[in-house]
Coordinates of C-alpha atoms and ligand atoms in Angstrom, one line a residue:
X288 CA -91.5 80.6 -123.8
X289 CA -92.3 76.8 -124.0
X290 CA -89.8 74.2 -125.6
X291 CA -90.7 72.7 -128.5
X292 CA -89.3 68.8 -128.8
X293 CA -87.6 67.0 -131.3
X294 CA -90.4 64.6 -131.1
X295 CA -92.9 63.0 -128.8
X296 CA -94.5 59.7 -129.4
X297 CA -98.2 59.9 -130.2
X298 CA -100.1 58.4 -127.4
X299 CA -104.1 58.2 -126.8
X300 CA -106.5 57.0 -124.8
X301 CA -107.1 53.4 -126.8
X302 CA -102.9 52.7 -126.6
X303 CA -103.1 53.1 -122.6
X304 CA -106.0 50.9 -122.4
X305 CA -104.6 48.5 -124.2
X306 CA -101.5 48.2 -122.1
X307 CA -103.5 48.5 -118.8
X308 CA -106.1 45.2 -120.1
X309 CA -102.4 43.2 -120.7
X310 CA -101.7 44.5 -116.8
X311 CA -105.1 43.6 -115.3
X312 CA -104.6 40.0 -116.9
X313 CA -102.6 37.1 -116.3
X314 CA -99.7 36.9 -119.1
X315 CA -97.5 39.7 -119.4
X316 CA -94.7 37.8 -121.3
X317 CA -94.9 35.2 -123.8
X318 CA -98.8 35.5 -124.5
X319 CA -101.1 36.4 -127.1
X320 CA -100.1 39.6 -128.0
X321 CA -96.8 39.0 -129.5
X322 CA -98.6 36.6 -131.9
X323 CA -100.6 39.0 -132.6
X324 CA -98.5 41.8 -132.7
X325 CA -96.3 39.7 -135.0
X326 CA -98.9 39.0 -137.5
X327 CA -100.3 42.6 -137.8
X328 CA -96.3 43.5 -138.4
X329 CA -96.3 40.8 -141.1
X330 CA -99.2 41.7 -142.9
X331 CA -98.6 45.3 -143.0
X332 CA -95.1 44.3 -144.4
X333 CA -96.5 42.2 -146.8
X334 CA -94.0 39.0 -145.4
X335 CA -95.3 36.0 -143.9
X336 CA -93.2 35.7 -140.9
X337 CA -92.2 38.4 -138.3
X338 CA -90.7 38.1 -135.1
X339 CA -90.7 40.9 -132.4
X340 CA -87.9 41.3 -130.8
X341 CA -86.6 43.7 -127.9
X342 CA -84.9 46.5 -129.9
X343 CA -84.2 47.2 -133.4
X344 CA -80.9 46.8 -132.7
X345 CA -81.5 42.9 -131.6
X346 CA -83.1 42.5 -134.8
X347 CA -80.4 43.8 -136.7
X348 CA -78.0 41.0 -134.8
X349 CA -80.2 38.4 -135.7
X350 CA -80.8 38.9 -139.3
X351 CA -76.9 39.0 -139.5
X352 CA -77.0 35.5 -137.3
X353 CA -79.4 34.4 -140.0
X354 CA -77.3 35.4 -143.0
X355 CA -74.5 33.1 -141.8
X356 CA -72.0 35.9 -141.0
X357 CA -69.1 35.2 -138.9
X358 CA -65.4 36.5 -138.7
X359 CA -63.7 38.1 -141.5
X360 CA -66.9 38.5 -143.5
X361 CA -68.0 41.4 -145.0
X362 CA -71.0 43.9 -145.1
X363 CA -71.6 46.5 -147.0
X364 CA -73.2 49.5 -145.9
X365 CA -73.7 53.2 -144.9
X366 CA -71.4 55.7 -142.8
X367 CA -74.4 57.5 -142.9
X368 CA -76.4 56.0 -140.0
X369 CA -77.3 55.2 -136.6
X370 CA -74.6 53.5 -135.4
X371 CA -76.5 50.1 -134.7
X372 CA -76.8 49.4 -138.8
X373 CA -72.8 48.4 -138.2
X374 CA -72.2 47.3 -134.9
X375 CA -74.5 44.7 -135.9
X376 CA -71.9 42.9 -137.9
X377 CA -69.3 43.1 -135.2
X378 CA -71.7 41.4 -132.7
X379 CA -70.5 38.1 -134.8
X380 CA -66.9 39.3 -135.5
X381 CA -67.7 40.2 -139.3
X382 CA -66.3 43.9 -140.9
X383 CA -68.7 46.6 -142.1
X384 CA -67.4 47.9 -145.2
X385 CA -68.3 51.5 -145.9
X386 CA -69.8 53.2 -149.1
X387 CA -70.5 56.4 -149.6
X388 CA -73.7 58.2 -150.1
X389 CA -75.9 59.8 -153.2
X390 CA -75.9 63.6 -151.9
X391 CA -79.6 64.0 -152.6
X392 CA -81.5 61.3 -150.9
X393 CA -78.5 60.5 -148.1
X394 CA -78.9 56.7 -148.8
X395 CA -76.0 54.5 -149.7
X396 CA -74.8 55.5 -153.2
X397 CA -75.8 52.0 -155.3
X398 CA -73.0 53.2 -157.9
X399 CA -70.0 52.3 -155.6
X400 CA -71.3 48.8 -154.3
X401 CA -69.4 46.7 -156.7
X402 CA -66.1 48.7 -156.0
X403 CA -66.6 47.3 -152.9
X404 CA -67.4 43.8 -152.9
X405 CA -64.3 41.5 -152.6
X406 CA -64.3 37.7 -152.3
X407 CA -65.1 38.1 -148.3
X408 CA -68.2 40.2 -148.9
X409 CA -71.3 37.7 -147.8
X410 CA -74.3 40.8 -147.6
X411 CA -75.2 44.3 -148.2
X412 CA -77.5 46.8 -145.6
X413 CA -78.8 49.5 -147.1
X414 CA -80.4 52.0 -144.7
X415 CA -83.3 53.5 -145.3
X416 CA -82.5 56.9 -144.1
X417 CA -84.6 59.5 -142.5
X418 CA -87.9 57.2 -144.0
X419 CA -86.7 57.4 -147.3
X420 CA -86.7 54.2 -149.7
X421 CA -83.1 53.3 -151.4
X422 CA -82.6 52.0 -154.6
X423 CA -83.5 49.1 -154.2
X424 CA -84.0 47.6 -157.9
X425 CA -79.7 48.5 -158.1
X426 CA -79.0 46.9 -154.7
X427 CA -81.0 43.7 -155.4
X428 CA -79.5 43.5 -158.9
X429 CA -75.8 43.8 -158.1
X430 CA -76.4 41.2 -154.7
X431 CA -78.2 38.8 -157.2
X432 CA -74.9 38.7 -159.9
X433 CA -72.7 38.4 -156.8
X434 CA -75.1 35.9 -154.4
X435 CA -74.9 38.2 -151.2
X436 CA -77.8 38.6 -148.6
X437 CA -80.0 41.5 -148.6
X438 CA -80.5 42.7 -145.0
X439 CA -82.9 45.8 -144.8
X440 CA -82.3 47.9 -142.2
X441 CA -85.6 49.6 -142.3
X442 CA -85.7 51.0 -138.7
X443 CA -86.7 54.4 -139.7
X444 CA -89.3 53.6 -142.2
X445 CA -92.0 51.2 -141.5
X446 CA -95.0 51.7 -144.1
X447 CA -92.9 53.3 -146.9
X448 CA -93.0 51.7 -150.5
X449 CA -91.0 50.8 -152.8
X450 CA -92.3 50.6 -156.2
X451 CA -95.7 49.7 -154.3
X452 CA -93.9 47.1 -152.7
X453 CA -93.5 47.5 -148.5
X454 CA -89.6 48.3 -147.3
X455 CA -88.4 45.7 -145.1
X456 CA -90.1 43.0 -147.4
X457 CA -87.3 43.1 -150.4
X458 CA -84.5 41.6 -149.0
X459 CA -83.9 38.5 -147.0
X460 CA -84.7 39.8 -144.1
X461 CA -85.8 43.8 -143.2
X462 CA -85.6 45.2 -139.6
X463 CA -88.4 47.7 -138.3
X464 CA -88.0 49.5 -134.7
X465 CA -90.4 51.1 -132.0
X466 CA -88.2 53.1 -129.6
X467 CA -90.3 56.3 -128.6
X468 CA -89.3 58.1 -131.4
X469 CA -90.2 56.2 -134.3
X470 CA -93.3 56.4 -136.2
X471 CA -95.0 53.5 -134.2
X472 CA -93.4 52.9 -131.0
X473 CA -93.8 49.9 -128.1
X474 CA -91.8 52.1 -125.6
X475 CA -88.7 49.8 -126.8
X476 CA -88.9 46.8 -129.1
X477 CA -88.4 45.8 -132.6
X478 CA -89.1 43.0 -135.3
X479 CA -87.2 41.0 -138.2
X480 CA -89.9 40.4 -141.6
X481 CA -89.1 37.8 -143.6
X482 CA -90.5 35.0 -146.2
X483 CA -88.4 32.4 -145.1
X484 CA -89.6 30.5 -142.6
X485 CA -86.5 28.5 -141.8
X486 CA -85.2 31.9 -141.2
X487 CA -88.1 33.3 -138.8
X488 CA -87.7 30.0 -137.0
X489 CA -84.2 30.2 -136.2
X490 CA -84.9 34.0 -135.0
X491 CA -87.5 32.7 -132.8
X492 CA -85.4 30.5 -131.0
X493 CA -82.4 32.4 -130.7
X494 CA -84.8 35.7 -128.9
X495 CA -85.6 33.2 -126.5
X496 CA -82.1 31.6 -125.5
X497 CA -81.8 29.1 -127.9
X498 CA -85.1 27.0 -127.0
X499 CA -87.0 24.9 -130.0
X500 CA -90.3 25.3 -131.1
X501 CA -92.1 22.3 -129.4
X502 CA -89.1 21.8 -126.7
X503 CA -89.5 22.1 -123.1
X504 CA -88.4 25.4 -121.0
X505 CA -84.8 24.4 -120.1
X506 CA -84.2 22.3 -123.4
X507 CA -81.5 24.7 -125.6
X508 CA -80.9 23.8 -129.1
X509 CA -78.4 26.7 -130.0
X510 CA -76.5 29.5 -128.2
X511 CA -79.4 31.8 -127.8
X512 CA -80.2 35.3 -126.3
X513 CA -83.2 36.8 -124.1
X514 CA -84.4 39.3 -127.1
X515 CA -87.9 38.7 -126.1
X516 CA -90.4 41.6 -126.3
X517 CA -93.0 41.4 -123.8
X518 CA -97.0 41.3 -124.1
X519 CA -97.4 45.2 -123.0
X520 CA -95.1 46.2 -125.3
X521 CA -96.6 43.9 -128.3
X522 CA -100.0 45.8 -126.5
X523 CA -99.0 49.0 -127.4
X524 CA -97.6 48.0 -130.5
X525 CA -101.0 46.5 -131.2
X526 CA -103.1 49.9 -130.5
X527 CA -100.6 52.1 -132.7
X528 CA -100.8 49.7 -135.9
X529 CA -104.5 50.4 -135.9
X530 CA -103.5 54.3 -136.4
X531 CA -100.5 53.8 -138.5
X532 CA -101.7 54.9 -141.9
X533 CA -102.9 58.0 -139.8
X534 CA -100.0 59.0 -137.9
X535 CA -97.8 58.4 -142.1
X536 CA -100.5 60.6 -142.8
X537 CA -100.3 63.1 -140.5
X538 CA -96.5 63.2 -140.9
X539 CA -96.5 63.7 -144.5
X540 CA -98.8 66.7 -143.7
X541 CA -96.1 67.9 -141.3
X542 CA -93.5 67.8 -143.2
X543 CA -95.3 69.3 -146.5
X544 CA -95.8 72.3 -144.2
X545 CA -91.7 72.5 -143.1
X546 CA -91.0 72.3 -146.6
X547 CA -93.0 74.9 -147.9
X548 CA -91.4 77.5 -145.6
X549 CA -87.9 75.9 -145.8
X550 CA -88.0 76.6 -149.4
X551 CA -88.1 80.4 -149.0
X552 CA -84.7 79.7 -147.1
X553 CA -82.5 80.1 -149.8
X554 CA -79.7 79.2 -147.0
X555 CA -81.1 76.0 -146.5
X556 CA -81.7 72.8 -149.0
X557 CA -85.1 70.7 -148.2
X558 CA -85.5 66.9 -148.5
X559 CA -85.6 66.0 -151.6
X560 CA -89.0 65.4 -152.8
X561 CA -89.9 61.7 -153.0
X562 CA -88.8 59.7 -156.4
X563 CA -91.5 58.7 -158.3
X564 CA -91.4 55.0 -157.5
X565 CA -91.7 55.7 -154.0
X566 CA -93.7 56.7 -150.9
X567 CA -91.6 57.7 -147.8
X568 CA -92.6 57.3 -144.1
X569 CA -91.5 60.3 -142.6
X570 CA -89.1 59.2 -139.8
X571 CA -87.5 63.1 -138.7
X572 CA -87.3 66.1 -140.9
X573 CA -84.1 67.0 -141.5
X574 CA -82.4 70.2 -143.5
X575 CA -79.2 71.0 -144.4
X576 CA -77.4 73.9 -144.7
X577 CA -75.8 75.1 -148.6
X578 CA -71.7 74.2 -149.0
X579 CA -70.6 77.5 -148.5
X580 CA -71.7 77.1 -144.6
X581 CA -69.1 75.1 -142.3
X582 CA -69.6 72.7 -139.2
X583 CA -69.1 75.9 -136.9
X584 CA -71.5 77.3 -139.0
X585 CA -74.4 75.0 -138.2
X586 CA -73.7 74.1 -134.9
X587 CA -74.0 77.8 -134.1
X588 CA -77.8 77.7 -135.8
X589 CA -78.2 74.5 -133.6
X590 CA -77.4 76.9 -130.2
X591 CA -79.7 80.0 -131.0
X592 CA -82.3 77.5 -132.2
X593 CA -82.3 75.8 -128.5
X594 CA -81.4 79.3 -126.8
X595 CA -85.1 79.8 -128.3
X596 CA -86.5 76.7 -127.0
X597 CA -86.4 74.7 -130.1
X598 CA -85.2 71.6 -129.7
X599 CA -83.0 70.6 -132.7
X600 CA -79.6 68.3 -133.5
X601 CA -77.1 67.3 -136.2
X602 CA -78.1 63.8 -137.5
X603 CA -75.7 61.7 -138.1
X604 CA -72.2 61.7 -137.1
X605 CA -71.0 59.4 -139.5
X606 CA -70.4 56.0 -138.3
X607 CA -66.5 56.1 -139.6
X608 CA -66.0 59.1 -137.4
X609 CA -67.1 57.7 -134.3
X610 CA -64.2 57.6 -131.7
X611 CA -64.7 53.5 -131.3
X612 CA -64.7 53.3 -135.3
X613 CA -61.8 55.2 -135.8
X614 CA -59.5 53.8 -133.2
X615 CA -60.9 50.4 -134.1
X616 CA -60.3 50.9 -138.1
X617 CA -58.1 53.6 -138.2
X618 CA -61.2 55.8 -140.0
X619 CA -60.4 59.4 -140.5
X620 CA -62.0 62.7 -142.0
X621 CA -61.6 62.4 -145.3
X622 CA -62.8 58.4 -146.1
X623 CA -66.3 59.3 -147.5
X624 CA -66.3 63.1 -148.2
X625 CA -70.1 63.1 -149.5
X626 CA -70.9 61.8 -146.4
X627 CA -68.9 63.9 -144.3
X628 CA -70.3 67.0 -145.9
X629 CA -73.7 66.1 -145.7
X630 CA -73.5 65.4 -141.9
X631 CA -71.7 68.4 -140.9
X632 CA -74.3 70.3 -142.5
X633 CA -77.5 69.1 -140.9
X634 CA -80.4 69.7 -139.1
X635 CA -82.9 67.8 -137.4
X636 CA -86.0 70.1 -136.5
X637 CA -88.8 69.4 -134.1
X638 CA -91.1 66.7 -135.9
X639 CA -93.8 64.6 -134.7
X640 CA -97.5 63.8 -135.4
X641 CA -98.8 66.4 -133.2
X642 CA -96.5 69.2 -134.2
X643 CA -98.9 72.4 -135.1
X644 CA -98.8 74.6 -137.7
X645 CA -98.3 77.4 -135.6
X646 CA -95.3 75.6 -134.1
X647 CA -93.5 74.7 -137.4
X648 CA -93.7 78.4 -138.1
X649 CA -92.3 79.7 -134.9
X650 CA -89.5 76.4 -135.5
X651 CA -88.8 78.3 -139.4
X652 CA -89.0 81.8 -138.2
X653 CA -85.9 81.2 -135.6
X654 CA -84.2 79.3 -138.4
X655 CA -84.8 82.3 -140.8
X656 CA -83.2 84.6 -138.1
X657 CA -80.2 82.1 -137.4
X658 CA -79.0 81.2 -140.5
X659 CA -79.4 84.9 -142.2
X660 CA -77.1 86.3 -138.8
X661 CA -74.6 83.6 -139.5
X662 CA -74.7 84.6 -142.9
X663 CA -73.9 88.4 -141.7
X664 CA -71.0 87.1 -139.3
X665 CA -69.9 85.4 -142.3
X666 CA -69.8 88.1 -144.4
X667 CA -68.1 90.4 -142.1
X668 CA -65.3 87.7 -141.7
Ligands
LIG747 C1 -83.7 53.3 -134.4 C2 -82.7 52.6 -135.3 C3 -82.2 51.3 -135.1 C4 -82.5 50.5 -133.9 O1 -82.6 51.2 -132.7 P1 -83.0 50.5 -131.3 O2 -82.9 51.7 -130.4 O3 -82.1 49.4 -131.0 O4 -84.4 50.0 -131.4 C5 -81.3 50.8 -136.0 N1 -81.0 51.4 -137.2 C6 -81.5 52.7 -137.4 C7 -81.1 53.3 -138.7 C8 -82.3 53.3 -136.5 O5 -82.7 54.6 -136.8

């Protein structure tokens, strides 16, 4: 029986030789492929400035850098994330304040942002979870009225739209990343979009410890960081932007298969079909289990999934409930309950570009099995 993966990044012959040509050559930092990694990125964000960076977690620091945010300030965002989206604001000493989210598309709820905002709030992060868009027209709205900063955490969605306009482009500043198992990957990396130059400028010098633009190598303007992303990475990155709106595609396809089987599941609730005024980027594919099921529940479906060789896992612990968060905040169970009971109930199946049909319906036919014997095990209890 083979395994099948949660994912594996999409690699062919024109992505290796573009990272051996940067090898053969002389420049493997700081030359011409970070340039012109940076302005594929910008283009395809529809921004005129972006700046790669070595994670999408560096990115994320930055863009709070940029938005002025220092101690005591607040940020408003989602417990339903990858931790990153608020350890971020900590980096510069600010507090992430949580809201919860809409139960159907798992982004930040845009009907409890106001509740939230006191006279310390400076920005709001929306997420865009799992490759899905937020509501944006609210979120922009309610920071206009109250002046704060629009920071897009876009990490999980690069080439989704927004009313036809590119995520990452709508705030101040939006925040793509490549690790291995995002939809366009550099091994590790990441890059901050923005139209403000004064912005990308600042974000340039601070990735590479604080130097100016025309100042010499050991001149340092500002406190700065090494966040630079090198020229193999920007390489790779490079080959795979050629093939993005092929690998969206391809994913789409994926996971219009998944949901046409997990609909037969009557145990199991698909995504949510994309609002109108959006297109998503399919990031994983996640299901989640009905109400009546509990936490034991799934994690039992997670074991006889992986007991069959299907690699699977229960996206996201909710950032509140981390063990650093809680002892930190003093979070418990109970702070945001739609969050809580979406992410106890959740499942992250094997998705990537290559994924075969035959292999989605092996991955649905153990799920079948796994959540109809839970059911009988419930029943009998
Ligand atoms: C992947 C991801 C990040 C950044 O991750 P890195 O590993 O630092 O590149 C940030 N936020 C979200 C929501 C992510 O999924």
């Amino acid at each position: 029986m083979t395994t099948i993966p949660l994912s594996s990044p999409d690699l062919i012959d024109c992505d290796v030789a573009a990272v051996l040509e940067v090898l053969c050559g002389p420049r493997l930092s700081l030359g011409p492929k970070v340039p012109a990694f940076e302005q594929a990125i910008a283009e395809r964000a529809g921004v005129r400035h972006a700046v790669a960076v070595n994670s999408g977690t560096s990115a994320l620091h930055l863009c709070i850098k940029a938005a002025g945010i220092g101690e005591d300030d607040e940020v408003i965002t989602t417990p339903f994330s990858f931790v990153a989206s608020a350890n971020c604001v900590l980096f510069e000493n600010g507090t992430p304040v949580f809201v919860d989210i809409d139960p159907v598309t798992w982004n930040m709820d845009p009907g409890r942002i106001e509740q939230a905002i006191t006279p310390r709030t400076k920005a709001i992060l929306p997420v865009h979870v799992f490759g899905r868009p937020c509501a944006m027209d609210q979120i922009l709205e309610i920071a206009r009225r109250h002046r704060l900063t629009v920071i897009e955490d876009a990490c999980e969605t690069i080439g989704a739209r927004y009313k036809g306009r590119p995520v990452g482009s709508l705030g101040q500043t939006g925040v793509f990343a490549f690790y291995p198992n995002k939809q366009l990957t550099t091994g590790e990396g990441g890059a901050i979009v923005t139209d403000d130059a004064e912005v990308a400028a600042l974000c340039r010098s601070w990735r590479n410890q604080g130097r100016g633009e025309n100042g010499g190598w050991l001149q340092h303007e500002r406190l700065g960081y090494n966040y630079r992303l090198s020229d193999i990475n920007c390489a790779l990155g490079l080959a795979q932007i050629e093939r993005l709106d092929e690998i969206l595609t391809r994913r789409a396809c994926v996971a219009a298969l998944y949901t046409e089987k997990i609909r037969n599941i009557p145990e199991l609730i698909a995504p949510a079909d994309a609002e109108s005024e959006t297109e998503m980027s399919w990031f994983v594919y996640v299901v989640r289990l009905q109400d009546e099921f509990t936490r034991q529940d799934r994690d039992a479906v997670l074991e006889k999934l992986r007991s069959r060789g299907i690699e699977c896992n229960d996206y996201f612990t909710p950032i509140h409930l981390q063990p650093f968060y809680q002892s930190r905040f003093g979070f418990h169970y109970g702070d945001f309950p739609i969050t809580e009971s979406v992410a106890e109930r959740t499942i992250a199946l094997p998705f990537y570009n290559q994924l075969t049909e035959a292999a989605v319906e092996r991955v649905c036919r153990s799920l079948r099995e796994a959540v109809h014997s839970r059911q009988a095990t419930r029943a009998v209890a």
